[in-house]
XYZ file of C-alpha atoms in Angstrom:
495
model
C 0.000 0.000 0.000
C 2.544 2.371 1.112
C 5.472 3.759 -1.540
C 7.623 4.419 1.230
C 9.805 7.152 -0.016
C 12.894 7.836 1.977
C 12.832 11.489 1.381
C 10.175 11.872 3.755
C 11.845 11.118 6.320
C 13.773 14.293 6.110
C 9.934 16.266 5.760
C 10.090 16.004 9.596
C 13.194 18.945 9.488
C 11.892 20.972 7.079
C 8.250 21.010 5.446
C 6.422 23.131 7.937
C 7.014 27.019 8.278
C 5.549 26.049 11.744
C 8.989 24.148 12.942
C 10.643 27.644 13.783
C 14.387 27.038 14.926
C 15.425 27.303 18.354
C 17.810 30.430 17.336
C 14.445 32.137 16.227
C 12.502 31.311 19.364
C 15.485 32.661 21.664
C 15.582 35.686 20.018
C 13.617 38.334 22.229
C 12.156 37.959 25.740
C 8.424 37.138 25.789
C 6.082 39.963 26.224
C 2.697 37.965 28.373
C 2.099 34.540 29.239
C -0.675 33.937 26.190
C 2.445 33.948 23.498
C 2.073 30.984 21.141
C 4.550 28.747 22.356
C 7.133 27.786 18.908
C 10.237 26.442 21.480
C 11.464 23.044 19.905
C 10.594 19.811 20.969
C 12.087 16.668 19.543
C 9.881 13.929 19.246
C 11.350 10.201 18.858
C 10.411 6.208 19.339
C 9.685 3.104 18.171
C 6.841 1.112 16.523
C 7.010 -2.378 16.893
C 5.296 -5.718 17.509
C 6.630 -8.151 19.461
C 10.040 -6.323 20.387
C 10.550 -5.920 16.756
C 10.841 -2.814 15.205
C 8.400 -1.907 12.067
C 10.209 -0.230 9.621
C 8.351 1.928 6.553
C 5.420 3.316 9.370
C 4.059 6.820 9.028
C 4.633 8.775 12.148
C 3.288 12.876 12.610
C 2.995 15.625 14.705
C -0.008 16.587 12.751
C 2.047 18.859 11.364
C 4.973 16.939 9.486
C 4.981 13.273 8.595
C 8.610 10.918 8.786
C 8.578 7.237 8.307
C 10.053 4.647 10.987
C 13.881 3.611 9.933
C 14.922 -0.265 9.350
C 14.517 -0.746 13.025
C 11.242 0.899 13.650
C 12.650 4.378 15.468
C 11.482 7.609 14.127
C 12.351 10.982 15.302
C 10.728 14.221 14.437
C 11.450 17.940 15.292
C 8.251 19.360 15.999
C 7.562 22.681 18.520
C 4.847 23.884 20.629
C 1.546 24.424 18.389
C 1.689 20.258 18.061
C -0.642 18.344 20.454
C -0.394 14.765 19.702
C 2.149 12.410 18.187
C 0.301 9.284 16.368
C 0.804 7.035 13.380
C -0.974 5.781 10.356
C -1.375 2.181 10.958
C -0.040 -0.371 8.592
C -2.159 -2.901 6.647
C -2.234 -6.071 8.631
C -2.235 -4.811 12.164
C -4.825 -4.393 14.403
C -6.099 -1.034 15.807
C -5.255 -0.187 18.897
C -8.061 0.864 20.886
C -9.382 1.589 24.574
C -12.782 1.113 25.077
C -13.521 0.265 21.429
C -12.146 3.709 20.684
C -9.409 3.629 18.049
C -6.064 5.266 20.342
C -3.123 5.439 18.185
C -2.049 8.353 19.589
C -0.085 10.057 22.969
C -0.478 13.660 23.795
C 2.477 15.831 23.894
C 3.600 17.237 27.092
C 3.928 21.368 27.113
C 7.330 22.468 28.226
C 9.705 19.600 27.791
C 12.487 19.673 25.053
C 11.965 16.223 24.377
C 9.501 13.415 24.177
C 9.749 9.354 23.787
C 6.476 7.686 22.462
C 6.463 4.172 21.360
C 3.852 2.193 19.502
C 2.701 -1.183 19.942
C 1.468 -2.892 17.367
C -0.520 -6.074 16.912
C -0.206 -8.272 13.980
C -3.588 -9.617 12.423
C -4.300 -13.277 12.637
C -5.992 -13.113 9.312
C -5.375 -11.299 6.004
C -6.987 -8.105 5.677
C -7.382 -7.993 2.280
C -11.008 -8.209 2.568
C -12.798 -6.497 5.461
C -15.855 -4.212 6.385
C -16.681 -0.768 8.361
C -19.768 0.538 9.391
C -20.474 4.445 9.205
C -22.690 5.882 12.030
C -23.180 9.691 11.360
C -25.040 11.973 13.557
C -25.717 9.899 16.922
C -26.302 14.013 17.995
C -28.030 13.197 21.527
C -28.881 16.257 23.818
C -30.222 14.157 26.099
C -29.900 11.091 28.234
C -33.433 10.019 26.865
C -31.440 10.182 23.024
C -28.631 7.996 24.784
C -31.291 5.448 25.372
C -32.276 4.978 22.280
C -29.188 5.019 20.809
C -28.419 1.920 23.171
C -31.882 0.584 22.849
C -31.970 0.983 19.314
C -29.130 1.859 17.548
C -26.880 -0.520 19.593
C -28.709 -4.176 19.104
C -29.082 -3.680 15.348
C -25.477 -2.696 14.935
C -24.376 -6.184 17.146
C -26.831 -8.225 14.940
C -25.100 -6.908 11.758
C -21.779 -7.944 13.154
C -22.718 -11.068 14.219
C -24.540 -11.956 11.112
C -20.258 -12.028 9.957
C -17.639 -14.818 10.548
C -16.436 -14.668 14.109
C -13.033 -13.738 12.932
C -14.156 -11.203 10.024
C -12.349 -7.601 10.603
C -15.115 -4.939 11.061
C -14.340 -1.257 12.075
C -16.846 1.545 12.666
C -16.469 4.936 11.623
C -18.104 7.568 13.537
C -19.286 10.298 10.716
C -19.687 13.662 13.088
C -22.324 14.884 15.294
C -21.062 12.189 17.979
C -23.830 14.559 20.766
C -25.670 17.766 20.074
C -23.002 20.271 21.877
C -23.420 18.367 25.411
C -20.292 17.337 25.752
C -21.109 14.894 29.012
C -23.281 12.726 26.882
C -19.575 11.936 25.339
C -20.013 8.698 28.124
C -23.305 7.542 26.237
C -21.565 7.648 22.394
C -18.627 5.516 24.345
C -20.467 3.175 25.775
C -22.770 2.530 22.217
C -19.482 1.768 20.474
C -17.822 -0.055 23.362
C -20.985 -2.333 23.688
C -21.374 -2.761 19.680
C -17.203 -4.264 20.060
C -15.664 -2.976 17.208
C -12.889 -0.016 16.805
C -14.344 2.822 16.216
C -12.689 6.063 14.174
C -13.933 9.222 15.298
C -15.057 12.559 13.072
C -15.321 15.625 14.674
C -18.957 17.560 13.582
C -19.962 21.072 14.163
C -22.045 19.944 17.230
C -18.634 18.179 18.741
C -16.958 22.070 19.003
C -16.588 24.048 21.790
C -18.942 27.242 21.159
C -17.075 28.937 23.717
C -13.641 29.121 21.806
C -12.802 32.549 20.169
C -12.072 31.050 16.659
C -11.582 27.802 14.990
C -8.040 27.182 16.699
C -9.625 26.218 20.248
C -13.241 24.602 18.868
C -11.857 21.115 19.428
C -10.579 20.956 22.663
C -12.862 18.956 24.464
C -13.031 16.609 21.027
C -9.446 15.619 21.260
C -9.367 15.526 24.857
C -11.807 12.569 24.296
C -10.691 10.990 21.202
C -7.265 12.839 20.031
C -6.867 14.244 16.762
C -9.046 15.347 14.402
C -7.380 14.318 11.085
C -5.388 11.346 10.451
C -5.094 8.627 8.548
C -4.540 4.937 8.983
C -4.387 1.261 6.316
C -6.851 -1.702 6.486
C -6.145 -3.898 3.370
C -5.552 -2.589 0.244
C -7.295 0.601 1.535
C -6.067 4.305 2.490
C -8.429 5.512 5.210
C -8.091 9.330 5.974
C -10.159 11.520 8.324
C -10.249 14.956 7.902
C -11.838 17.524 10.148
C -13.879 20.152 7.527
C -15.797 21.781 9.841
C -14.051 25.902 10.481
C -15.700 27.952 13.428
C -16.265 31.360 12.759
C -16.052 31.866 17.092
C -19.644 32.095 17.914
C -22.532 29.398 18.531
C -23.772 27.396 15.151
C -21.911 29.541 12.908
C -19.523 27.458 11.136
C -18.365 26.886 7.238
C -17.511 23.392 5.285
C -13.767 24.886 4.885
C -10.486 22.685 5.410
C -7.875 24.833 6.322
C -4.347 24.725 4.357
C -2.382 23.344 7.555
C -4.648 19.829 7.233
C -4.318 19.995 3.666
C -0.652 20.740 3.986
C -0.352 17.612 6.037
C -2.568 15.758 3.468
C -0.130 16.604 0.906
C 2.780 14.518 2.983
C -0.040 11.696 3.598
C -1.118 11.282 0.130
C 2.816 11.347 -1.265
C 3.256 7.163 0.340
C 0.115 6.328 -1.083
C 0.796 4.754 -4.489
C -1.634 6.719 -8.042
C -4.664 4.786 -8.634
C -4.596 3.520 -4.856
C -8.095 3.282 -3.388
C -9.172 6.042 -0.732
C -11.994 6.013 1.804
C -12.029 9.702 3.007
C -14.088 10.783 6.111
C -15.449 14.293 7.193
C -18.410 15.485 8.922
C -20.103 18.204 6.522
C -20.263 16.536 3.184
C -17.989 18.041 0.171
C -20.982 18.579 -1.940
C -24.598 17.435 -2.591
C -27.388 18.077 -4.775
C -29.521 20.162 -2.362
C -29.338 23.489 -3.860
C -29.883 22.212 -7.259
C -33.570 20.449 -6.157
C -34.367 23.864 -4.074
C -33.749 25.892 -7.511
C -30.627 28.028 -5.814
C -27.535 29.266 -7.280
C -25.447 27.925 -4.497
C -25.034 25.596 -1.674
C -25.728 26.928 1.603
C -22.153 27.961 3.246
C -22.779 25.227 6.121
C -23.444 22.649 4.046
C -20.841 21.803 1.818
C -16.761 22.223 1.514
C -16.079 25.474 -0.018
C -12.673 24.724 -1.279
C -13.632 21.603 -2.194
C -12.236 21.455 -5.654
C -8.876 22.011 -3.950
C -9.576 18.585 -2.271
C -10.630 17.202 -5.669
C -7.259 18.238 -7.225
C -5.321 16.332 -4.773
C -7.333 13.069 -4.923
C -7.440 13.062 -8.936
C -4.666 10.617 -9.154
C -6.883 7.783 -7.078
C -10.634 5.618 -6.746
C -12.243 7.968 -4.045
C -15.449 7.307 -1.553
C -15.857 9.973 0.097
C -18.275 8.898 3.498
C -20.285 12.240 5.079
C -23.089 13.122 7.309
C -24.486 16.683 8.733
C -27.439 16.892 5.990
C -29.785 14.552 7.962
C -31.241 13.220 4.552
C -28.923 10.513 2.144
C -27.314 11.608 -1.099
C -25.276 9.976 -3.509
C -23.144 11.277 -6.347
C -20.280 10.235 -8.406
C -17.947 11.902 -10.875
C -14.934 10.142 -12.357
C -13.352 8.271 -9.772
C -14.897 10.117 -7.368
C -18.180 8.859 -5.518
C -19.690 10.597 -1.880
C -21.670 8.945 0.248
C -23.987 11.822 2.234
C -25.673 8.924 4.859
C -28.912 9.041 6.569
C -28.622 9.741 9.814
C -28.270 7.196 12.919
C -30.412 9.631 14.954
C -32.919 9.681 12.128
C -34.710 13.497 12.382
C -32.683 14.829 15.403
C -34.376 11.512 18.062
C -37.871 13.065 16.347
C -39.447 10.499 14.085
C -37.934 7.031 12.768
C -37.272 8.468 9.236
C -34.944 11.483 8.240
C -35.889 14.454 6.508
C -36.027 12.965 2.799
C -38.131 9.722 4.223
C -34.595 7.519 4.755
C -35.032 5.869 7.604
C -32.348 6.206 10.771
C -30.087 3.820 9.972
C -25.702 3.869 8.722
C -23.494 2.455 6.141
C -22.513 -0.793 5.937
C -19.404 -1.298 3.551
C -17.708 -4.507 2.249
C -14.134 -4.117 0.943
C -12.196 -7.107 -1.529
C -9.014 -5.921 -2.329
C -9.892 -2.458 -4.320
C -13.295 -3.652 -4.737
C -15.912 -1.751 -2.284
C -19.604 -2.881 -2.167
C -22.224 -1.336 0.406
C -25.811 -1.203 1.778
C -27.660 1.271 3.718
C -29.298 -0.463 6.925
C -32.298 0.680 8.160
C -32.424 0.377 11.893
C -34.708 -2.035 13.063
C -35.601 -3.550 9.389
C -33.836 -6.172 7.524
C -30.770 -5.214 5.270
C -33.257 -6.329 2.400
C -35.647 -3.461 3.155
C -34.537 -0.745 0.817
C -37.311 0.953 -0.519
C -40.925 2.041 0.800
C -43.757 2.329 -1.566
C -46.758 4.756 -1.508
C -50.037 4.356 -2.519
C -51.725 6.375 -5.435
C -52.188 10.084 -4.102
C -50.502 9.721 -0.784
C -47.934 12.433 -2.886
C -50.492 15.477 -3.288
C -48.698 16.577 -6.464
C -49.245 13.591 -8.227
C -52.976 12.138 -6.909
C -53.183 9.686 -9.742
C -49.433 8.302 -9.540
C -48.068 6.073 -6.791
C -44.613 6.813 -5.344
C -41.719 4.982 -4.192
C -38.268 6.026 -2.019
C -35.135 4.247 -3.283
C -33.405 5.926 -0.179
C -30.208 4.783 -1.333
C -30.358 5.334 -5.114
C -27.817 6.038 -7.353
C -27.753 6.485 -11.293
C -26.000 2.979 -11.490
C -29.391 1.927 -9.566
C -32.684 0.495 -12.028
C -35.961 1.567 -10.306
C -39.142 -0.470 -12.531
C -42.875 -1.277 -11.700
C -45.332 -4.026 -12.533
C -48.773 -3.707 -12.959
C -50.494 -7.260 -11.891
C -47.300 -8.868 -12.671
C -46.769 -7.329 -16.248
C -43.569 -5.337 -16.238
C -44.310 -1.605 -17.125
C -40.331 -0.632 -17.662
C -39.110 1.701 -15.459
C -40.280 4.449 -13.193
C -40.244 8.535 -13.548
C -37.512 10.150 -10.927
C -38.429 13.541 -9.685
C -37.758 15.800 -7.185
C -40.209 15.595 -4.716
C -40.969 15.547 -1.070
C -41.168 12.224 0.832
C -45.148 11.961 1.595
C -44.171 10.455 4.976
C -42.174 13.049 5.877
C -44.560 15.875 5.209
C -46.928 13.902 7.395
C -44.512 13.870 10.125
C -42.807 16.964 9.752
C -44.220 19.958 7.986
C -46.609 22.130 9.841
C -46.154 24.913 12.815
C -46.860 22.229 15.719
C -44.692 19.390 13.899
C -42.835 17.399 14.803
C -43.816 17.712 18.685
C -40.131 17.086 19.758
C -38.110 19.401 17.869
C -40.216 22.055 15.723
C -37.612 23.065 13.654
C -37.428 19.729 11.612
C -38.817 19.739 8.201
C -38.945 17.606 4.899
C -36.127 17.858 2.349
C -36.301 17.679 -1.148
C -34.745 14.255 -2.523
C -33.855 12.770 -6.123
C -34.447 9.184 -4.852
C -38.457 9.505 -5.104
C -40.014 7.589 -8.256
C -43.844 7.874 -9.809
C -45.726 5.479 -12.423
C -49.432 6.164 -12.626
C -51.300 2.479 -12.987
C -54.577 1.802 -14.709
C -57.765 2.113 -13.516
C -58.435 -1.742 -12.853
C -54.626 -2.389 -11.590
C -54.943 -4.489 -8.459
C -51.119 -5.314 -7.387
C -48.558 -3.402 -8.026
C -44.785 -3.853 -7.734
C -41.638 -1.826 -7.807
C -38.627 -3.434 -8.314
C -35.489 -1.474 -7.348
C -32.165 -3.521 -8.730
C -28.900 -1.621 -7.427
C -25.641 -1.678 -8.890
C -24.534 -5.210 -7.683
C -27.427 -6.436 -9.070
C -29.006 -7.023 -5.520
C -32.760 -7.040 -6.458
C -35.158 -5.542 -4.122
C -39.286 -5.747 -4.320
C -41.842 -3.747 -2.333
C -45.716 -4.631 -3.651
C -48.795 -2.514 -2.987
């Protein structure tokens, strides 16, 4: 996986405008105690398993990246501004984890001139070429009554997925964002969800996971990393790249916040993405989604500044050289587009509409990701919570969509244009079926209306593409739509 390029070793010294000499640092006397704090630290150690060093492994500051030497020691000449020291695990090791919560990292004591952290590593019993994650976005709970139901709920379906594997198949969980709704001691409930569901879990900061108090973007994820460490990073499984990036920039005052990565990740990115080898396959994981079509069905210009990466393109630039899945959350409705080898996966939410109804805002219901990886080859499913993995689309009867009283309706929730949506009229196939934008009837039942929902009154339905019409005869007395995806997986709903 990794084109481990000796150079790089030397980026440590001198690819950061950040890694100030000491001579610079000593110059003048410091005027307050609130300077930012550039004095040198050196940063060294070993990764190994077993006693043995592992040579070829990625090691940062989160500023610069070096690689581990024949023997598996590193050393790196960071300063003050870094916070953590951590790695980018190697392909056929397991993740280290406390509590189910991936921990491949040590935090960086202030005022020393010098630092030792070593990794231990695990080898893998089995080959991960083939493997599987999970992507929960938006738990969001603001209250221990939403921590309930994520362990009453969210929890069992989750451990029935994983057991329906081998006993010794390699799943790993991806937490998309949104981990609680800005109260930070409902942090213990998200824990013990992913502790109980027994799988490592990789951890997205959202814009509900920032501190509101901090004065700009620089101090919004304090408390994040205090719980799970840093906010971007990137780590192997396979013949898979997985990077997390943190795309969420505070603007220093309560829910005001752009999709905007800022140039010292992408800086960083630009040392992660040199060991990864053109044509490589990337899984790529941030909270507010890059882009999605929701200012194209509302008839705008442009996407609303929250809701999508506004230097995205920048992003797309560096990835052109490899196969791309981009996995997202914030929207609270599920989107999927592709572009070249480029595909994003916006997901329904786990928490559904904000702990309000059992379906989000385009009529998906609560539910997450489930991903199968071969080699290069990725396959997935989006998992309803509480209904079989074979429930995929919900069908309406004629009128129940207001616009169309002489058409019935079906959601494909997790439609794309690879997807073949068709109907049958009393078993006599009618070819396929008309995509529009349209509201979800279901969620205009549940949501639309000045005392709806009852819970949270701010919820309303979305606009989706995944919503499909065909208006039957007059005598029709079964009909059938018959969704087929792009694995050919064939999926029926009759009315």
């Amino acid at each position: 996986m990794l084109n481990r390029r000796n150079f790089l070793k030397n980026v440590g010294v001198t690819g950061s405008l950040l890694a100030l000499p000491a001579v610079i640092t000593n110059a003048a006397p410091l005027l307050s105690g609130n300077n930012i704090d550039l004095s040198t630290i050196s940063l060294k150690g070993k990764v190994h398993c077993e006693g043995k060093g592992l040579a070829g492994v990625p090691v940062t500051d989160g500023i610069n990246i070096t690689l581990t030497d024949k023997n598996g020691a590193y050393a790196l000449q960071s300063n003050g501004t870094a916070e953590f020291v951590y790695i980018s695990v190697p392909r056929g090791y397991a993740f280290p984890e406390e509590g189910s919560i991936a921990f491949f990292y040590h935090s960086i004591p202030k005022n020393k001139p010098s630092f030792t952290a070593d990794f231990k590593l695990e080898k893998l019993k089995a080959d991960d070429t083939r493997h599987t994650f999970v992507v929960w976005a938006d738990p969001q709970m603001k209250s221990q009554k939403d921590v309930d139901q994520l362990l009453k709920e969210s929890v069992p379906d989750l451990q029935g997925v994983i057991k329906s594997y081998p006993k010794d198949a390699l799943i790993h969980g991806i937490g998309c964002g949104d981990l609680v709704w800005d109260e930070f001691e409902l942090y213990h409930g998200y824990r013990r969800a992913v502790e109980l569901c027994g799988i490592p879990f990789f951890n997205v900061i959202g814009n509900h996971d920032m501190d509101n108090e901090a004065r700009t973007d620089d101090g919004s994820a304090n408390t994040f990393k205090s719980h799970f460490g840093p906010t971007y990073y990137s780590y192997n499984r396979g013949e898979v790249h997985y990077i997390v990036l943190d795309d969420v920039f505070f603007l220093g005052e309560a829910k005001n916040y752009i999709g905007y990565l800022t140039e010292h990740q992408l800086q960083w990115l630009d040392q992660d993405l040199a060991q990864v080898k053109p044509g490589s396959m990337i899984v790529l994981s941030l909270h507010i989604p890059t882009y999605t079509g929701q200012a194209r069905r509302e008839g705008k210009k442009d996407e609303p500044g929250g809701g999508t990466v506004a230097n995205r393109k920048k992003l797309y630039k560096m990835l052109a050289p490899y196969k791309v899945h981009i996995m997202s959350g914030h929207t609270h409705f599920n989107d999927n587009w592709e572009e070249g080898d480029i595909m994003e996966h916006n997901h329904g939410t786990v928490c559904g509409a904000w702990w309000t109804g059992p379906i989000c805002s385009d009529g998906t219901p609560g539910g997450y990701g489930i991903y199968d990886v071969d080699g290069t080859d990725i396959k997935w499913v989006y998992k309803s919570t509480g209904l079989p993995k074979e429930k995929q689309l919900r069908i309406y009867e004629k009128g129940r969509v207001q616009t169309a009283p002489d058409e019935i309706s079906a959601n494909v929730w997790n439609w794309d244009k690879k997807w073949k949506v068709e109907w049958l009229e009393d078993g006599v196939n009618k070819g396929e079926m008309e995509r529009r934008v349209s509201f979800d009837p279901w969620a205009v039942e549940l949501y639309l209306g000045p005392e709806l929902p009852k819970k949270h009154k701010f919820v309303e339905p979305s606009l989706t593409d995944h919503m499909f019409f065909a208006k039957p005869s007059g005598t029709a007395k079964k009909i059938t739509v018959r969704a087929t995806d792009r694995f050919g997986n064939v999926y029926e709903e009759s009315i």
